[in-house]
Amino acid sequence: FSMRPLAHSHTLYSLSFASFLYLQSLVESFWKKATRPDGRLFSQTRRTVVQRQVLTHHAAGRALVKLGDSHVLAGVSYAVGQPVGVNQGDVLVTISDSRHSGSGGNNMNSSLQLYLNRLLEETLDLEQLSIVPEQAAFRLFLTVQILNHDGNIRDACLLACVAALTDTKLPTNTIWQDGKVWLRDGDVDEGDKE
C-alpha cells in the first residue's frame, strides 16, 4: 500500500486550472474578433446543402443535409394500417448515430427522437395520410442516420426530415376491397415533373 504525494495532485489541479485559463483566453479572443472558432462571424450561419433523392428507389422519400460539417441522411418508408383517431395517419421517427453507440448517445438520440416526433405530429396535416376514413391510413417511418456531428445536429435532423418528407411519394390509386387496401404497383404520386 502506498500513497501518492500531495504535490502530484496539486500538479494535476494546476494543469486543469491552466487549461481552464487557456480556454477562457481563447473564448475571449473569439469575442474580441467577433468570430467563431471556425472563422464565421457571429451573424453568419453554417453553409447548408440539401440534396433530395440521394438513396436508391427503395425509399419513398430521401434527403441528405449538410449543415456545416454536420451531415444527416433521412429516408421515408411507409406501411398501411389502422388510422390514428378517425382520419389520421402517423409518422414515426427513429435516429441512429454510429458514433454514439453507448448509453450517452442513446439518451441524446431518444431526446432528439421525441423532439422530432412531437414537432412533426404538431405541424404536419396527418389527415393527408388517410386512405379510407376510419379504416386505413399510411404510417410513415422516418429513419434518420447521423453521419457526422459537428454542431447544430437538431436543426440538421429536422431539416433532413422535412426534406425527406417533401420528397416522399406515396401511392395515389388505392383500392379498398374486402376490408383490405390494395396498392397498385408503380402508381406513385410523382408531383409536378417538368
mmCIF file of N, CA, C and O in Angstrom, residues 1-48:
data_model
loop_
_atom_site.group_PDB
_atom_site.id
_atom_site.type_symbol
_atom_site.label_atom_id
_atom_site.label_comp_id
_atom_site.label_asym_id
_atom_site.label_seq_id
_atom_site.Cartn_x
_atom_site.Cartn_y
_atom_site.Cartn_z
ATOM 1 N N PHE A 1 0.843 -1.174 0.000
ATOM 2 C CA PHE A 1 0.000 0.000 0.000
ATOM 3 C C PHE A 1 0.884 1.232 0.000
ATOM 4 O O PHE A 1 1.763 1.356 0.829
ATOM 5 N N SER A 2 0.651 2.142 -0.936
ATOM 6 C CA SER A 2 1.439 3.379 -0.932
ATOM 7 C C SER A 2 0.520 4.548 -1.266
ATOM 8 O O SER A 2 -0.522 4.385 -1.901
ATOM 9 N N MET A 3 0.912 5.708 -0.873
ATOM 10 C CA MET A 3 0.143 6.923 -1.118
ATOM 11 C C MET A 3 0.896 7.815 -2.081
ATOM 12 O O MET A 3 2.130 7.868 -2.051
ATOM 13 N N ARG A 4 0.175 8.516 -2.913
ATOM 14 C CA ARG A 4 0.798 9.479 -3.813
ATOM 15 C C ARG A 4 1.136 10.744 -3.033
ATOM 16 O O ARG A 4 0.379 11.147 -2.154
ATOM 17 N N PRO A 5 2.197 11.392 -3.392
ATOM 18 C CA PRO A 5 2.499 12.655 -2.716
ATOM 19 C C PRO A 5 1.477 13.722 -3.077
ATOM 20 O O PRO A 5 0.920 13.725 -4.179
ATOM 21 N N LEU A 6 1.200 14.611 -2.154
ATOM 22 C CA LEU A 6 0.237 15.688 -2.378
ATOM 23 C C LEU A 6 0.653 16.598 -3.515
ATOM 24 O O LEU A 6 -0.186 17.132 -4.229
ATOM 25 N N ALA A 7 1.933 16.770 -3.697
ATOM 26 C CA ALA A 7 2.407 17.663 -4.758
ATOM 27 C C ALA A 7 1.883 17.199 -6.116
ATOM 28 O O ALA A 7 1.554 18.007 -6.965
ATOM 29 N N HIS A 8 1.801 15.893 -6.296
ATOM 30 C CA HIS A 8 1.317 15.359 -7.573
ATOM 31 C C HIS A 8 -0.133 15.773 -7.831
ATOM 32 O O HIS A 8 -0.481 16.193 -8.928
ATOM 33 N N SER A 9 -0.991 15.681 -6.832
ATOM 34 C CA SER A 9 -2.384 16.073 -7.027
ATOM 35 C C SER A 9 -2.504 17.574 -7.252
ATOM 36 O O SER A 9 -3.343 18.017 -8.021
ATOM 37 N N HIS A 10 -1.625 18.380 -6.608
ATOM 38 C CA HIS A 10 -1.641 19.824 -6.878
ATOM 39 C C HIS A 10 -1.224 20.107 -8.312
ATOM 40 O O HIS A 10 -1.748 21.004 -8.947
ATOM 41 N N THR A 11 -0.288 19.309 -8.834
ATOM 42 C CA THR A 11 0.146 19.483 -10.211
ATOM 43 C C THR A 11 -1.004 19.201 -11.163
ATOM 44 O O THR A 11 -1.243 19.960 -12.102
ATOM 45 N N LEU A 12 -1.759 18.137 -10.912
ATOM 46 C CA LEU A 12 -2.918 17.835 -11.747
ATOM 47 C C LEU A 12 -3.939 18.961 -11.686
ATOM 48 O O LEU A 12 -4.495 19.365 -12.694
ATOM 49 N N TYR A 13 -4.166 19.482 -10.474
ATOM 50 C CA TYR A 13 -5.110 20.580 -10.312
ATOM 51 C C TYR A 13 -4.619 21.806 -11.073
ATOM 52 O O TYR A 13 -5.379 22.477 -11.749
ATOM 53 N N SER A 14 -3.314 22.069 -11.004
ATOM 54 C CA SER A 14 -2.743 23.229 -11.690
ATOM 55 C C SER A 14 -2.890 23.084 -13.201
ATOM 56 O O SER A 14 -3.186 24.042 -13.891
ATOM 57 N N LEU A 15 -2.683 21.858 -13.711
ATOM 58 C CA LEU A 15 -2.857 21.654 -15.134
ATOM 59 C C LEU A 15 -4.307 21.903 -15.544
ATOM 60 O O LEU A 15 -4.567 22.525 -16.568
ATOM 61 N N SER A 16 -5.247 21.458 -14.746
ATOM 62 C CA SER A 16 -6.653 21.690 -15.040
ATOM 63 C C SER A 16 -6.957 23.181 -15.015
ATOM 64 O O SER A 16 -7.655 23.686 -15.880
ATOM 65 N N PHE A 17 -6.414 23.860 -14.046
ATOM 66 C CA PHE A 17 -6.633 25.297 -13.930
ATOM 67 C C PHE A 17 -5.976 26.019 -15.102
ATOM 68 O O PHE A 17 -6.548 26.952 -15.668
ATOM 69 N N ALA A 18 -4.769 25.570 -15.478
ATOM 70 C CA ALA A 18 -4.086 26.173 -16.618
ATOM 71 C C ALA A 18 -4.896 25.961 -17.895
ATOM 72 O O ALA A 18 -5.024 26.872 -18.715
ATOM 73 N N SER A 19 -5.470 24.771 -18.059
ATOM 74 C CA SER A 19 -6.310 24.512 -19.232
ATOM 75 C C SER A 19 -7.533 25.413 -19.234
ATOM 76 O O SER A 19 -7.919 25.944 -20.271
ATOM 77 N N PHE A 20 -8.111 25.599 -18.053
ATOM 78 C CA PHE A 20 -9.261 26.485 -17.931
ATOM 79 C C PHE A 20 -8.896 27.907 -18.339
ATOM 80 O O PHE A 20 -9.623 28.559 -19.081
ATOM 81 N N LEU A 21 -7.752 28.400 -17.857
ATOM 82 C CA LEU A 21 -7.315 29.760 -18.203
ATOM 83 C C LEU A 21 -7.058 29.887 -19.698
ATOM 84 O O LEU A 21 -7.396 30.900 -20.313
ATOM 85 N N TYR A 22 -6.479 28.835 -20.295
ATOM 86 C CA TYR A 22 -6.235 28.851 -21.735
ATOM 87 C C TYR A 22 -7.555 28.924 -22.499
ATOM 88 O O TYR A 22 -7.707 29.717 -23.426
ATOM 89 N N LEU A 23 -8.521 28.093 -22.108
ATOM 90 C CA LEU A 23 -9.823 28.099 -22.776
ATOM 91 C C LEU A 23 -10.519 29.439 -22.609
ATOM 92 O O LEU A 23 -11.131 29.959 -23.538
ATOM 93 N N GLN A 24 -10.404 30.003 -21.413
ATOM 94 C CA GLN A 24 -11.022 31.306 -21.164
ATOM 95 C C GLN A 24 -10.401 32.368 -22.061
ATOM 96 O O GLN A 24 -11.114 33.171 -22.661
ATOM 97 N N SER A 25 -9.075 32.364 -22.192
ATOM 98 C CA SER A 25 -8.425 33.354 -23.056
ATOM 99 C C SER A 25 -8.794 33.121 -24.524
ATOM 100 O O SER A 25 -8.942 34.075 -25.288
ATOM 101 N N LEU A 26 -8.961 31.855 -24.909
ATOM 102 C CA LEU A 26 -9.359 31.534 -26.273
ATOM 103 C C LEU A 26 -10.758 32.077 -26.572
ATOM 104 O O LEU A 26 -10.989 32.706 -27.607
ATOM 105 N N VAL A 27 -11.685 31.850 -25.655
ATOM 106 C CA VAL A 27 -13.050 32.355 -25.822
ATOM 107 C C VAL A 27 -13.051 33.883 -25.880
ATOM 108 O O VAL A 27 -13.725 34.488 -26.722
ATOM 109 N N GLU A 28 -12.275 34.514 -25.015
ATOM 110 C CA GLU A 28 -12.201 35.982 -25.027
ATOM 111 C C GLU A 28 -11.652 36.506 -26.343
ATOM 112 O O GLU A 28 -12.126 37.521 -26.864
ATOM 113 N N SER A 29 -10.676 35.794 -26.936
ATOM 114 C CA SER A 29 -10.124 36.238 -28.225
ATOM 115 C C SER A 29 -11.188 36.137 -29.324
ATOM 116 O O SER A 29 -11.251 36.998 -30.200
ATOM 117 N N PHE A 30 -12.022 35.095 -29.289
ATOM 118 C CA PHE A 30 -13.106 34.988 -30.269
ATOM 119 C C PHE A 30 -14.110 36.125 -30.097
ATOM 120 O O PHE A 30 -14.594 36.689 -31.066
ATOM 121 N N TRP A 31 -14.431 36.451 -28.850
ATOM 122 C CA TRP A 31 -15.365 37.548 -28.592
ATOM 123 C C TRP A 31 -14.807 38.860 -29.106
ATOM 124 O O TRP A 31 -15.521 39.669 -29.689
ATOM 125 N N LYS A 32 -13.510 39.112 -28.895
ATOM 126 C CA LYS A 32 -12.897 40.370 -29.357
ATOM 127 C C LYS A 32 -12.930 40.473 -30.870
ATOM 128 O O LYS A 32 -13.137 41.544 -31.421
ATOM 129 N N LYS A 33 -12.693 39.347 -31.551
ATOM 130 C CA LYS A 33 -12.690 39.330 -33.014
ATOM 131 C C LYS A 33 -14.101 39.198 -33.586
ATOM 132 O O LYS A 33 -14.297 39.330 -34.791
ATOM 133 N N ALA A 34 -15.080 38.901 -32.736
ATOM 134 C CA ALA A 34 -16.473 38.673 -33.153
ATOM 135 C C ALA A 34 -16.560 37.532 -34.174
ATOM 136 O O ALA A 34 -17.279 37.608 -35.160
ATOM 137 N N THR A 35 -15.770 36.479 -33.919
ATOM 138 C CA THR A 35 -15.801 35.317 -34.794
ATOM 139 C C THR A 35 -15.981 34.049 -33.969
ATOM 140 O O THR A 35 -15.771 34.039 -32.761
ATOM 141 N N ARG A 36 -16.338 32.995 -34.680
ATOM 142 C CA ARG A 36 -16.457 31.664 -34.069
ATOM 143 C C ARG A 36 -15.151 30.907 -34.322
ATOM 144 O O ARG A 36 -14.358 31.324 -35.173
ATOM 145 N N PRO A 37 -14.953 29.779 -33.638
ATOM 146 C CA PRO A 37 -13.720 29.009 -33.857
ATOM 147 C C PRO A 37 -13.490 28.583 -35.306
ATOM 148 O O PRO A 37 -12.352 28.434 -35.737
ATOM 149 N N ASP A 38 -14.568 28.419 -36.088
ATOM 150 C CA ASP A 38 -14.392 28.016 -37.492
ATOM 151 C C ASP A 38 -14.224 29.205 -38.430
ATOM 152 O O ASP A 38 -14.189 29.048 -39.644
ATOM 153 N N GLY A 39 -14.116 30.425 -37.860
ATOM 154 C CA GLY A 39 -13.858 31.612 -38.671
ATOM 155 C C GLY A 39 -15.097 32.388 -39.084
ATOM 156 O O GLY A 39 -14.994 33.484 -39.630
ATOM 157 N N ARG A 40 -16.301 31.835 -38.859
ATOM 158 C CA ARG A 40 -17.528 32.559 -39.216
ATOM 159 C C ARG A 40 -17.757 33.720 -38.260
ATOM 160 O O ARG A 40 -17.406 33.645 -37.087
ATOM 161 N N LEU A 41 -18.368 34.779 -38.774
ATOM 162 C CA LEU A 41 -18.811 35.851 -37.895
ATOM 163 C C LEU A 41 -19.971 35.339 -37.054
ATOM 164 O O LEU A 41 -20.642 34.377 -37.434
ATOM 165 N N PHE A 42 -20.244 35.992 -35.936
ATOM 166 C CA PHE A 42 -21.345 35.568 -35.083
ATOM 167 C C PHE A 42 -22.669 35.567 -35.839
ATOM 168 O O PHE A 42 -23.548 34.752 -35.581
ATOM 169 N N SER A 43 -22.828 36.481 -36.777
ATOM 170 C CA SER A 43 -24.092 36.600 -37.507
ATOM 171 C C SER A 43 -24.184 35.638 -38.697
ATOM 172 O O SER A 43 -25.233 35.530 -39.321
ATOM 173 N N GLN A 44 -23.106 34.947 -39.025
ATOM 174 C CA GLN A 44 -23.118 34.039 -40.174
ATOM 175 C C GLN A 44 -23.613 32.661 -39.774
ATOM 176 O O GLN A 44 -23.267 32.146 -38.712
ATOM 177 N N THR A 45 -24.412 32.073 -40.657
ATOM 178 C CA THR A 45 -24.887 30.709 -40.423
ATOM 179 C C THR A 45 -23.929 29.720 -41.077
ATOM 180 O O THR A 45 -23.081 30.100 -41.884
ATOM 181 N N ARG A 46 -24.103 28.465 -40.722
ATOM 182 C CA ARG A 46 -23.301 27.417 -41.357
ATOM 183 C C ARG A 46 -23.776 27.229 -42.796
ATOM 184 O O ARG A 46 -24.957 27.400 -43.098
ATOM 185 N N ARG A 47 -22.880 26.841 -43.674
ATOM 186 C CA ARG A 47 -23.247 26.546 -45.054
ATOM 187 C C ARG A 47 -24.212 25.362 -45.042
ATOM 188 O O ARG A 47 -23.956 24.350 -44.392
ATOM 189 N N THR A 48 -25.329 25.500 -45.746
ATOM 190 C CA THR A 48 -26.370 24.471 -45.741
ATOM 191 C C THR A 48 -26.593 23.944 -47.151
ATOM 192 O O THR A 48 -26.810 24.716 -48.079
#
